[in-house]
């Protein structure tokens, strides 16, 4: 039996892009022109208990600029919660993504992340999809409830 979760994340079209992320209307993606682009989710419903979540699946396609090698790029999932720290170093999960321009899905286990579990109700999520200039597309985020 799965636990109920109130952690519903809106589609990326409702997220706020920030820090040199520009929408590519004709291609359905975003262009990053800095080394720190990010998206912030709308506020989550009150009572988003991190203990009800087993994992998160993030799908993304990224192609770096020519001056950066293809291969691997760095991404980060961060969160704001009812506890007093905002998107700090203690509330982040770094992960690597492939930088080949194709969509890939990454599953991040949350159940064994003490900082995630102990952070209080999750209020919003921040995704830093890459740390380099390039093109970002096929973004989605899906919570996997605890069983």
mmCIF file of C-alpha atoms in Angstrom:
data_model
loop_
_atom_site.group_PDB
_atom_site.id
_atom_site.type_symbol
_atom_site.label_atom_id
_atom_site.label_comp_id
_atom_site.label_asym_id
_atom_site.label_seq_id
_atom_site.Cartn_x
_atom_site.Cartn_y
_atom_site.Cartn_z
ATOM 1 C CA UNK A 1 0.000 0.000 0.000
ATOM 2 C CA UNK A 2 1.380 3.403 -0.935
ATOM 3 C CA UNK A 3 1.480 6.326 1.441
ATOM 4 C CA UNK A 4 -0.545 9.368 0.510
ATOM 5 C CA UNK A 5 1.483 12.403 -0.462
ATOM 6 C CA UNK A 6 0.465 16.017 -0.880
ATOM 7 C CA UNK A 7 3.724 16.763 -2.701
ATOM 8 C CA UNK A 8 2.383 17.682 -6.109
ATOM 9 C CA UNK A 9 4.828 19.525 -8.350
ATOM 10 C CA UNK A 10 3.481 21.612 -11.215
ATOM 11 C CA UNK A 11 4.783 21.053 -14.778
ATOM 12 C CA UNK A 12 7.980 22.912 -15.647
ATOM 13 C CA UNK A 13 5.939 25.386 -17.704
ATOM 14 C CA UNK A 14 4.743 26.756 -14.331
ATOM 15 C CA UNK A 15 8.220 26.916 -12.737
ATOM 16 C CA UNK A 16 10.174 30.183 -12.619
ATOM 17 C CA UNK A 17 13.396 30.112 -14.673
ATOM 18 C CA UNK A 18 16.167 32.273 -13.240
ATOM 19 C CA UNK A 19 19.738 33.422 -13.676
ATOM 20 C CA UNK A 20 20.288 33.659 -17.414
ATOM 21 C CA UNK A 21 17.795 31.026 -18.606
ATOM 22 C CA UNK A 22 15.962 32.055 -21.769
ATOM 23 C CA UNK A 23 12.948 30.268 -23.254
ATOM 24 C CA UNK A 24 13.430 28.931 -26.792
ATOM 25 C CA UNK A 25 9.862 29.216 -28.046
ATOM 26 C CA UNK A 26 10.608 27.577 -31.394
ATOM 27 C CA UNK A 27 12.403 24.580 -29.831
ATOM 28 C CA UNK A 28 10.404 24.052 -26.642
ATOM 29 C CA UNK A 29 13.382 24.341 -24.303
ATOM 30 C CA UNK A 30 15.653 26.823 -22.589
ATOM 31 C CA UNK A 31 19.030 28.326 -23.364
ATOM 32 C CA UNK A 32 21.469 28.682 -20.470
ATOM 33 C CA UNK A 33 24.065 31.407 -20.936
ATOM 34 C CA UNK A 34 25.648 31.245 -17.471
ATOM 35 C CA UNK A 35 27.144 28.668 -15.130
ATOM 36 C CA UNK A 36 24.300 28.807 -12.584
ATOM 37 C CA UNK A 37 20.874 28.614 -14.233
ATOM 38 C CA UNK A 38 17.994 27.259 -12.159
ATOM 39 C CA UNK A 39 14.236 26.727 -11.951
ATOM 40 C CA UNK A 40 12.105 27.221 -8.823
ATOM 41 C CA UNK A 41 8.828 25.370 -8.426
ATOM 42 C CA UNK A 42 5.622 27.093 -7.393
ATOM 43 C CA UNK A 43 4.850 26.668 -3.690
ATOM 44 C CA UNK A 44 3.819 23.126 -2.851
ATOM 45 C CA UNK A 45 0.585 22.450 -0.965
ATOM 46 C CA UNK A 46 0.845 22.782 2.789
ATOM 47 C CA UNK A 47 1.870 19.524 4.418
ATOM 48 C CA UNK A 48 4.288 18.117 1.808
ATOM 49 C CA UNK A 49 5.878 15.575 4.147
ATOM 50 C CA UNK A 50 9.215 14.338 2.758
ATOM 51 C CA UNK A 51 8.745 11.011 4.565
ATOM 52 C CA UNK A 52 5.963 10.125 2.093
ATOM 53 C CA UNK A 53 8.429 10.137 -0.813
ATOM 54 C CA UNK A 54 10.726 7.280 -1.797
ATOM 55 C CA UNK A 55 12.418 8.926 -4.777
ATOM 56 C CA UNK A 56 12.215 11.578 -7.447
ATOM 57 C CA UNK A 57 12.614 10.997 -11.180
ATOM 58 C CA UNK A 58 13.982 13.898 -13.199
ATOM 59 C CA UNK A 59 14.029 13.792 -16.986
ATOM 60 C CA UNK A 60 16.251 16.246 -18.834
ATOM 61 C CA UNK A 61 18.058 16.648 -22.129
ATOM 62 C CA UNK A 62 21.123 18.875 -22.194
ATOM 63 C CA UNK A 63 23.609 19.805 -24.895
ATOM 64 C CA UNK A 64 26.548 21.956 -23.828
ATOM 65 C CA UNK A 65 28.102 24.731 -25.861
ATOM 66 C CA UNK A 66 30.936 23.767 -28.169
ATOM 67 C CA UNK A 67 33.588 25.047 -25.777
ATOM 68 C CA UNK A 68 32.483 22.498 -23.174
ATOM 69 C CA UNK A 69 33.118 18.820 -23.764
ATOM 70 C CA UNK A 70 30.172 16.490 -24.236
ATOM 71 C CA UNK A 71 29.784 13.780 -21.703
ATOM 72 C CA UNK A 72 28.757 14.620 -18.161
ATOM 73 C CA UNK A 73 27.335 17.774 -16.586
ATOM 74 C CA UNK A 74 26.467 18.561 -12.970
ATOM 75 C CA UNK A 75 22.910 19.135 -11.744
ATOM 76 C CA UNK A 76 21.458 19.795 -8.279
ATOM 77 C CA UNK A 77 18.081 19.304 -6.636
ATOM 78 C CA UNK A 78 17.494 21.632 -3.641
ATOM 79 C CA UNK A 79 14.492 22.375 -1.485
ATOM 80 C CA UNK A 80 13.038 24.912 0.890
ATOM 81 C CA UNK A 81 11.151 23.622 3.895
ATOM 82 C CA UNK A 82 9.422 24.735 7.052
ATOM 83 C CA UNK A 83 12.779 24.678 8.854
ATOM 84 C CA UNK A 84 14.631 28.043 8.697
ATOM 85 C CA UNK A 85 17.376 27.389 6.059
ATOM 86 C CA UNK A 86 16.680 28.382 2.425
ATOM 87 C CA UNK A 87 18.181 26.249 -0.379
ATOM 88 C CA UNK A 88 21.431 25.914 1.576
ATOM 89 C CA UNK A 89 24.249 23.456 1.091
ATOM 90 C CA UNK A 90 22.572 21.123 3.571
ATOM 91 C CA UNK A 91 19.418 20.979 1.444
ATOM 92 C CA UNK A 92 20.821 19.865 -1.862
ATOM 93 C CA UNK A 93 21.394 16.645 -3.721
ATOM 94 C CA UNK A 94 23.967 16.866 -6.521
ATOM 95 C CA UNK A 95 23.826 14.406 -9.415
ATOM 96 C CA UNK A 96 25.422 13.998 -12.837
ATOM 97 C CA UNK A 97 23.563 14.163 -16.131
ATOM 98 C CA UNK A 98 24.577 13.143 -19.627
ATOM 99 C CA UNK A 99 25.286 16.096 -21.907
ATOM 100 C CA UNK A 100 24.530 14.461 -25.258
ATOM 101 C CA UNK A 101 21.336 16.369 -26.120
ATOM 102 C CA UNK A 102 19.129 13.290 -25.629
ATOM 103 C CA UNK A 103 16.499 12.977 -22.865
ATOM 104 C CA UNK A 104 17.553 10.801 -19.920
ATOM 105 C CA UNK A 105 15.713 10.028 -16.689
ATOM 106 C CA UNK A 106 17.563 10.095 -13.372
ATOM 107 C CA UNK A 107 16.112 8.481 -10.263
ATOM 108 C CA UNK A 108 17.269 9.981 -6.964
ATOM 109 C CA UNK A 109 16.547 7.915 -3.874
ATOM 110 C CA UNK A 110 15.219 10.201 -1.137
ATOM 111 C CA UNK A 111 14.318 7.679 1.557
ATOM 112 C CA UNK A 112 17.903 7.300 2.786
ATOM 113 C CA UNK A 113 18.768 11.005 2.700
ATOM 114 C CA UNK A 114 18.621 12.108 6.321
ATOM 115 C CA UNK A 115 18.680 15.818 5.476
ATOM 116 C CA UNK A 116 15.669 15.328 3.153
ATOM 117 C CA UNK A 117 13.686 13.333 5.704
ATOM 118 C CA UNK A 118 14.485 15.635 8.642
ATOM 119 C CA UNK A 119 13.908 18.957 6.870
ATOM 120 C CA UNK A 120 10.239 19.419 7.737
ATOM 121 C CA UNK A 121 7.436 19.994 5.244
ATOM 122 C CA UNK A 122 8.793 20.759 1.768
ATOM 123 C CA UNK A 123 7.591 24.162 0.523
ATOM 124 C CA UNK A 124 9.305 24.467 -2.848
ATOM 125 C CA UNK A 125 11.910 22.741 -4.981
ATOM 126 C CA UNK A 126 14.787 24.219 -6.955
ATOM 127 C CA UNK A 127 16.438 22.442 -9.862
ATOM 128 C CA UNK A 128 19.829 23.580 -11.103
ATOM 129 C CA UNK A 129 19.809 21.501 -14.287
ATOM 130 C CA UNK A 130 23.393 22.275 -15.325
ATOM 131 C CA UNK A 131 26.404 24.335 -14.295
ATOM 132 C CA UNK A 132 27.420 25.450 -17.782
ATOM 133 C CA UNK A 133 25.969 27.168 -20.862
ATOM 134 C CA UNK A 134 23.925 25.080 -23.271
ATOM 135 C CA UNK A 135 20.445 23.992 -24.350
ATOM 136 C CA UNK A 136 17.998 22.340 -21.919
ATOM 137 C CA UNK A 137 14.845 20.492 -22.955
ATOM 138 C CA UNK A 138 12.497 17.611 -22.095
ATOM 139 C CA UNK A 139 12.271 18.654 -18.437
ATOM 140 C CA UNK A 140 10.000 16.795 -16.065
ATOM 141 C CA UNK A 141 9.962 15.887 -12.387
ATOM 142 C CA UNK A 142 7.930 13.059 -10.858
ATOM 143 C CA UNK A 143 7.708 12.082 -7.192
ATOM 144 C CA UNK A 144 7.723 8.354 -6.343
ATOM 145 C CA UNK A 145 5.649 7.781 -3.175
ATOM 146 C CA UNK A 146 6.892 5.529 -0.383
ATOM 147 C CA UNK A 147 5.413 2.068 -0.405
#
